[in-house]
mmCIF file of C-alpha atoms in Angstrom:
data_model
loop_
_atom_site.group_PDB
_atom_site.id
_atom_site.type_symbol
_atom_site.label_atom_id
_atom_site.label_comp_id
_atom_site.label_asym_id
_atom_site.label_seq_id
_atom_site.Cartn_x
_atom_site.Cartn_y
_atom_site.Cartn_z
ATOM 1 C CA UNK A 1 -219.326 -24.089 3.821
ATOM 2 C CA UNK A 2 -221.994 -21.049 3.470
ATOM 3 C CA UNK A 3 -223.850 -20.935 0.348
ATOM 4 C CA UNK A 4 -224.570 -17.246 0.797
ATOM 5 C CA UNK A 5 -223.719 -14.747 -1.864
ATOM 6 C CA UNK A 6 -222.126 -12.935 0.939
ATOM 7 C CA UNK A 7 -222.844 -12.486 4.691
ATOM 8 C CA UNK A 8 -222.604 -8.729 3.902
ATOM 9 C CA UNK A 9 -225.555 -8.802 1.406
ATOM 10 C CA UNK A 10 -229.767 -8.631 1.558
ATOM 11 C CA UNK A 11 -231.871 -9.317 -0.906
ATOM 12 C CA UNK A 12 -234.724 -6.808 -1.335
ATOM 13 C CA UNK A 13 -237.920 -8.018 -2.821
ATOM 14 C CA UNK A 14 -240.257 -5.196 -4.280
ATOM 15 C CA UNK A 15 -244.019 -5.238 -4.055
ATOM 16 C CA UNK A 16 -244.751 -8.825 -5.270
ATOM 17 C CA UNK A 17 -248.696 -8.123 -4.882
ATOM 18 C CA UNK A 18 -251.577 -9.180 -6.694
ATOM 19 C CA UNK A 19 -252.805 -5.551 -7.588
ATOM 20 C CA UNK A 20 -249.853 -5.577 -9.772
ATOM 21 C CA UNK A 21 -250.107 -8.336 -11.798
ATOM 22 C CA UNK A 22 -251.861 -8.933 -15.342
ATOM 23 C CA UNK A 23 -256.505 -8.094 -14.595
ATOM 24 C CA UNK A 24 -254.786 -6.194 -11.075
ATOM 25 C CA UNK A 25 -255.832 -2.604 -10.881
ATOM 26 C CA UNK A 26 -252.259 -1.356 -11.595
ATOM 27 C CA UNK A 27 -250.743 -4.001 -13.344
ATOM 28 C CA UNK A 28 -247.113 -4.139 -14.629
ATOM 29 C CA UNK A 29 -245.927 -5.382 -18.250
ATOM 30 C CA UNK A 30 -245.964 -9.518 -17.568
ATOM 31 C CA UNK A 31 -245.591 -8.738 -13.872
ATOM 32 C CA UNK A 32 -246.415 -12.390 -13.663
ATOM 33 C CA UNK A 33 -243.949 -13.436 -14.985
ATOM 34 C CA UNK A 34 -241.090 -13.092 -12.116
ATOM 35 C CA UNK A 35 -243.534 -14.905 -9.518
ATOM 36 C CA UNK A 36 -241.568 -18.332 -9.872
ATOM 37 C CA UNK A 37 -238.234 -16.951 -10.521
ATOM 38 C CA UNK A 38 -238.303 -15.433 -7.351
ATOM 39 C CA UNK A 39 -240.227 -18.182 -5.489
ATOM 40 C CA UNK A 40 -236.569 -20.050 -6.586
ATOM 41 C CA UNK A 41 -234.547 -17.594 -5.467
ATOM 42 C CA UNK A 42 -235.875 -17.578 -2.021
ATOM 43 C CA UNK A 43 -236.004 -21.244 -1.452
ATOM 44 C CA UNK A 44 -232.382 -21.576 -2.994
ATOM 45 C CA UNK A 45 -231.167 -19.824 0.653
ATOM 46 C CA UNK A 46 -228.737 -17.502 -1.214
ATOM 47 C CA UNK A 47 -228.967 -15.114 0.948
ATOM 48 C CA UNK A 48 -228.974 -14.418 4.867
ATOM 49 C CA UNK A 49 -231.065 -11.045 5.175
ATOM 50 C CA UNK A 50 -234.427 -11.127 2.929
ATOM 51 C CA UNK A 51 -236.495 -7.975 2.829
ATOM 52 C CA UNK A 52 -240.219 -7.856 1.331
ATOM 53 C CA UNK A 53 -241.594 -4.703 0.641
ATOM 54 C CA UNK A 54 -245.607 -4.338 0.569
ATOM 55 C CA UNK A 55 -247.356 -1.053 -1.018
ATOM 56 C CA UNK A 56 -250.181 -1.059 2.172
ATOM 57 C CA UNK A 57 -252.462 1.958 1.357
ATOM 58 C CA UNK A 58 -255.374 3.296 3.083
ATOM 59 C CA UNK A 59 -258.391 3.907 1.172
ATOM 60 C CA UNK A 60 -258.439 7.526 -0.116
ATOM 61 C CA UNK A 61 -254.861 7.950 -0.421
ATOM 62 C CA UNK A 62 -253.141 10.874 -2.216
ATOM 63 C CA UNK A 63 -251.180 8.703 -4.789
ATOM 64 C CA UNK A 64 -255.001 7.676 -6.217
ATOM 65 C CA UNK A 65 -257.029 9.455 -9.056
ATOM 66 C CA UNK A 66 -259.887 8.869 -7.185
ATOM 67 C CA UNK A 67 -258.919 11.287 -4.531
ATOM 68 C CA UNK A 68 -258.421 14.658 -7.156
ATOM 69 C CA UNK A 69 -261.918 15.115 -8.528
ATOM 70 C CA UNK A 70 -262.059 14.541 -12.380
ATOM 71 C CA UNK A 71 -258.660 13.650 -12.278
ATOM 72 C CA UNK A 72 -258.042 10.466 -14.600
ATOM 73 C CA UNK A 73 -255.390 7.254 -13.633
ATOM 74 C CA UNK A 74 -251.321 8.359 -14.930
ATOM 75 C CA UNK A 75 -252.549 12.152 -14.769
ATOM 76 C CA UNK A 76 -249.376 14.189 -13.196
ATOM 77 C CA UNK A 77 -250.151 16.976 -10.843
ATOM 78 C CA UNK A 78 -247.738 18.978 -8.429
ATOM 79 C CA UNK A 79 -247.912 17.894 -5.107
ATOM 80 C CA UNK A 80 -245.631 19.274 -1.967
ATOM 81 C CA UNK A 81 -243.124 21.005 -5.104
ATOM 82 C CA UNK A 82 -243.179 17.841 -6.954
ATOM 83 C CA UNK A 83 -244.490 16.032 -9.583
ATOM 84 C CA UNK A 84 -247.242 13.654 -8.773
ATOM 85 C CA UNK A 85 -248.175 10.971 -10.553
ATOM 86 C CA UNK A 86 -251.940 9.630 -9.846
ATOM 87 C CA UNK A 87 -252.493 5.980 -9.936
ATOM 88 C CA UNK A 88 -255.696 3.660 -9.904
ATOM 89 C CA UNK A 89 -256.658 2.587 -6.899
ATOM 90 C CA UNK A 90 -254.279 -0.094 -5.544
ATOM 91 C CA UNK A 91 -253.395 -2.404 -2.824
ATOM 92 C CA UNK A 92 -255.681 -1.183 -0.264
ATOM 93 C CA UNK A 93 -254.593 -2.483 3.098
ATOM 94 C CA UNK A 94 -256.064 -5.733 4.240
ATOM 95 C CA UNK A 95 -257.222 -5.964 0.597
ATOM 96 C CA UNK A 96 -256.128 -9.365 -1.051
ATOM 97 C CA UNK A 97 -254.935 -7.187 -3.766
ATOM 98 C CA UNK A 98 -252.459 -5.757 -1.282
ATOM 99 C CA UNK A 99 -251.019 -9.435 0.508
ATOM 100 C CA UNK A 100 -247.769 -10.437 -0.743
ATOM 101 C CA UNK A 101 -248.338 -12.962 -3.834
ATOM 102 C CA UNK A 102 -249.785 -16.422 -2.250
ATOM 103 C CA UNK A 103 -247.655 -18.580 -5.096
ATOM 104 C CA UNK A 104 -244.483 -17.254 -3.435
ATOM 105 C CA UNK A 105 -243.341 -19.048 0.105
ATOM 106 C CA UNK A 106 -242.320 -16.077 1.859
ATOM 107 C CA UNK A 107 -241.325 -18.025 4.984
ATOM 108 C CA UNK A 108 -237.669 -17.127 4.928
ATOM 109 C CA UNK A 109 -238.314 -13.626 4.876
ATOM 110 C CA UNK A 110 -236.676 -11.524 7.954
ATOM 111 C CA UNK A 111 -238.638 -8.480 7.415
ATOM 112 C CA UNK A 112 -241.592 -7.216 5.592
ATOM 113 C CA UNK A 113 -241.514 -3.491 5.256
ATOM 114 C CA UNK A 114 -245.116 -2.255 4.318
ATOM 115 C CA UNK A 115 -244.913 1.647 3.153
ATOM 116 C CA UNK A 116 -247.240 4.166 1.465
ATOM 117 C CA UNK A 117 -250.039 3.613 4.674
ATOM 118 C CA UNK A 118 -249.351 7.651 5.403
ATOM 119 C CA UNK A 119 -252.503 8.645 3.030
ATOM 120 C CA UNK A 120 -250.749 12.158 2.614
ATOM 121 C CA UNK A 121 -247.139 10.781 1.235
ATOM 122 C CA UNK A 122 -246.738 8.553 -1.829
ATOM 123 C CA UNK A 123 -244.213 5.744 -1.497
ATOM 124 C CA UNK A 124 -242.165 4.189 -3.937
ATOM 125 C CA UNK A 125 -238.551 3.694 -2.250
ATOM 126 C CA UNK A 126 -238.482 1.120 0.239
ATOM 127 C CA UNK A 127 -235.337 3.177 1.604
ATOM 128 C CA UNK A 128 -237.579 6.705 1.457
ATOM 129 C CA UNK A 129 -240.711 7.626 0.898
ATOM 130 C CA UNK A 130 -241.273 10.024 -1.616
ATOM 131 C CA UNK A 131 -241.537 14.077 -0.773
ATOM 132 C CA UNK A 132 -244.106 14.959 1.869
ATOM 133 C CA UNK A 133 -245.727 18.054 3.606
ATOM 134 C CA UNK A 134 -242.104 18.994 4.912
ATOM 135 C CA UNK A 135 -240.627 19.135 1.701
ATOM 136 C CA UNK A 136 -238.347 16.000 2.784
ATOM 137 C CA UNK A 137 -238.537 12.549 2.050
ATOM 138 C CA UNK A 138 -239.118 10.478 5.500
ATOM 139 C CA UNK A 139 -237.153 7.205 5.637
ATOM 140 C CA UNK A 140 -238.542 4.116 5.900
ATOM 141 C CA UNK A 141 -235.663 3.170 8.148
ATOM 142 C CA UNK A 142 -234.491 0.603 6.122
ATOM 143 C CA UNK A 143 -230.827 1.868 5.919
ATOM 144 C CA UNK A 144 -230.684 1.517 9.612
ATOM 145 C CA UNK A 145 -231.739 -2.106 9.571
ATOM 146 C CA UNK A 146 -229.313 -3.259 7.243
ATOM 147 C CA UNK A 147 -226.654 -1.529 8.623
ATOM 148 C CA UNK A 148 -227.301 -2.535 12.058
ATOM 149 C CA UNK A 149 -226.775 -6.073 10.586
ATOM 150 C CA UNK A 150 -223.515 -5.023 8.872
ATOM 151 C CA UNK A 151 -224.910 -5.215 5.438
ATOM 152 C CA UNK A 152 -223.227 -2.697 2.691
ATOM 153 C CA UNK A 153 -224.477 -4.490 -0.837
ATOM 154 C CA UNK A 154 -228.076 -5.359 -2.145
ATOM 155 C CA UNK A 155 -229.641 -7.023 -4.524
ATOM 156 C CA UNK A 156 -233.011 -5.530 -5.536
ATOM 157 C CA UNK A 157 -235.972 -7.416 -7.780
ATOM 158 C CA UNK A 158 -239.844 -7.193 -7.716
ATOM 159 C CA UNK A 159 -241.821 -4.503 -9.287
ATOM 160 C CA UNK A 160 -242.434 -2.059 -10.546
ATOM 161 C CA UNK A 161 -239.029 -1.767 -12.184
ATOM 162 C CA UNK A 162 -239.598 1.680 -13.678
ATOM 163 C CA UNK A 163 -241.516 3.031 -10.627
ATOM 164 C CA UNK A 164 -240.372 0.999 -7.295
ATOM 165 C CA UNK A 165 -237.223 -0.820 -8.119
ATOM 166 C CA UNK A 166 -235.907 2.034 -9.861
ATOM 167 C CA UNK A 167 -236.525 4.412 -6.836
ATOM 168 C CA UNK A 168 -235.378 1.735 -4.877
ATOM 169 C CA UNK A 169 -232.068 1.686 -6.435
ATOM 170 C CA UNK A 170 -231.507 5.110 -6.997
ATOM 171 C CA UNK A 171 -231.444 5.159 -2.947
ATOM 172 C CA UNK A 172 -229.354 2.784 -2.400
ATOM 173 C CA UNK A 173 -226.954 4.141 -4.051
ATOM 174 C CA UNK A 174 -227.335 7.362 -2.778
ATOM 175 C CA UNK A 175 -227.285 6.047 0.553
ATOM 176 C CA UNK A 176 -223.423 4.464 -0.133
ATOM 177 C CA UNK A 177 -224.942 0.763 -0.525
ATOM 178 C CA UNK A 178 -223.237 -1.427 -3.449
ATOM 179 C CA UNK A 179 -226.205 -1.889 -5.639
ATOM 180 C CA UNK A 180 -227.624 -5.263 -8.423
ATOM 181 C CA UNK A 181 -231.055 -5.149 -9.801
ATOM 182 C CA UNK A 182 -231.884 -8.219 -11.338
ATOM 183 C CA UNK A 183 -233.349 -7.163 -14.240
ATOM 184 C CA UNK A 184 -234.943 -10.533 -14.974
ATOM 185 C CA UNK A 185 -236.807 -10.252 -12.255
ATOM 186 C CA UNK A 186 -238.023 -7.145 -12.751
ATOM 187 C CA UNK A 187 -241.415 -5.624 -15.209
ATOM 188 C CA UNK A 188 -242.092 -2.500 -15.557
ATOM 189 C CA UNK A 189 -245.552 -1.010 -15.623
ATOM 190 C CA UNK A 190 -244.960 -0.185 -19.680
ATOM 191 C CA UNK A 191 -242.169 -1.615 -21.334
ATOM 192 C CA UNK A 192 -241.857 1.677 -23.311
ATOM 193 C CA UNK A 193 -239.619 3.132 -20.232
ATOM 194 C CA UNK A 194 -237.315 0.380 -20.559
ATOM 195 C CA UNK A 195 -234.985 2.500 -22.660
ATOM 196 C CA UNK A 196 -234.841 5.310 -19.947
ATOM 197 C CA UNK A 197 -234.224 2.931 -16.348
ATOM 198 C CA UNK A 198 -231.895 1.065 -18.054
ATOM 199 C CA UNK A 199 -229.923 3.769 -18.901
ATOM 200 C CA UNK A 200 -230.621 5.589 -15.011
ATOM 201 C CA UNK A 201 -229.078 2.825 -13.786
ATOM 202 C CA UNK A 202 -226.206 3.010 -15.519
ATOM 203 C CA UNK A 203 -225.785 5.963 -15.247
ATOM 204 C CA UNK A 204 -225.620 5.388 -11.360
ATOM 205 C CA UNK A 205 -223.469 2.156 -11.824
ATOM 206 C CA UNK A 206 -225.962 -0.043 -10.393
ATOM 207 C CA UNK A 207 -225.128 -3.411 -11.386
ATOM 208 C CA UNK A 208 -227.818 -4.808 -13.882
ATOM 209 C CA UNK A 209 -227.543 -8.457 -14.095
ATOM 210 C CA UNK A 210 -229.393 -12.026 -14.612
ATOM 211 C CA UNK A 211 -230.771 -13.586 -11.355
ATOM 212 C CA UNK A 212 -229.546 -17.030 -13.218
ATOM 213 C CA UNK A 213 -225.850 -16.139 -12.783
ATOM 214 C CA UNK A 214 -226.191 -16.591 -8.940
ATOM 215 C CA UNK A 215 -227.151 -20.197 -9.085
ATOM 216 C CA UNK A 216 -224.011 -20.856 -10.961
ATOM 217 C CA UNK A 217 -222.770 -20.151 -7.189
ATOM 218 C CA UNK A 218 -224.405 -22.976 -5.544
ATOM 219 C CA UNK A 219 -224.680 -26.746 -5.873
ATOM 220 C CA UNK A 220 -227.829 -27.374 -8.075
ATOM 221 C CA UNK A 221 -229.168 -30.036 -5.143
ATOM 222 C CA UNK A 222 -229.693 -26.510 -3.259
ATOM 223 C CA UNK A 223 -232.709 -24.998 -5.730
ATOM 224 C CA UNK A 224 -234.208 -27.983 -6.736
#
């Protein structure tokens, strides 16, 4: 018998990177934290589709402070109609900073979906990135991948969860996918937004949830 939550469902793992853990450049609110719950969760083989997304910047991208003059890290500007938020530098590709966390075994991943490398387009979503030249946001062509493999419900975790996740889930909704974020395994970059995503979310009817009621699913031989 399948020990998969469902044959219809992916899990979606959000920027697990060095950069953004505690001493990282950008680092989320105990962002450390979540590394072995979700090490668990992806050797427990809950799940049939995997997705790992990986911030993957190149150096002297828009999203950084660096690149606006006098401009200081969490400044907002308007960018393309929007506001911009500017970050400290972060993840620069083929950076260590920017691999996908080395205590996690990523082996069982199916794809690893690397976004933000256009250095004129900011990238939080892994189903979008976020409003460009155009005035649109470009997908990442996510969507199309899990639908191709007849997927309709996610389960997002990873960070950050008031920046990425959030935007993450926000799309998935929007895009008609049935949507968890496992709040457990999520930190946000200051827990003083906590109040706000939590109530975006439900507000959307995501489901927020405990990663720990999925093992109740499985025979505890399975996650060890």
């Amino acid at each position: 018998m399948s020990q998969f939550i469902s044959e219809h469902a992916a899990l979606i793992v959000i920027d697990v990177q060095p950069d953004f853990m505690p001493g990282g450049p950008l680092a989320c609110h105990d962002g450390d934290a979540i590394v072995p719950g979700i090490g668990k969760l992806l050797k427990a083989g809950l799940f049939r589709h995997i997705v790992a997304t990986q911030d993957w910047h190149p150096r002297g991208h828009v999203s950084f402070a660096t690149s606006h003059g006098q401009r200081q890290p969490f400044d907002r500007i308007p960018l393309y109609g929007h506001a911009q938020t500017l970050w400290p530098t972060h993840c620069l590709q083929g950076t260590p900073g920017a691999e996908l966390h080395p205590a996690i075994d990523w082996s069982s991943v199916d794809l690893i979906l690397r976004k933000g490398n256009d250095p004129r387009v900011d990238s939080y979503s892994g189903f979008r990135e976020n409003h460009g030249p155009a005035g649109v946001r470009p997908s990442t062509g996510l969507a199309g991948w899990l639908r191709d493999r007849n997927i309709f419900e996610v389960y997002v975790c990873g960070l950050a969860r008031d920046v990425c996740v959030l935007w993450t889930a926000q799309d998935a909704v929007d895009l008609g996918f049935k949507t968890h974020v496992m709040w457990d395994l999520t930190r946000p970059v200051t827990t003083e937004t906590d109040i706000a995503t939590r109530a975006r979310m439900d507000r959307l009817e995501v489901d927020v949830m405990d990663s720990r009621t999925l093992f109740d699913r499985i025979p505890m031989s399975a996650v060890g």
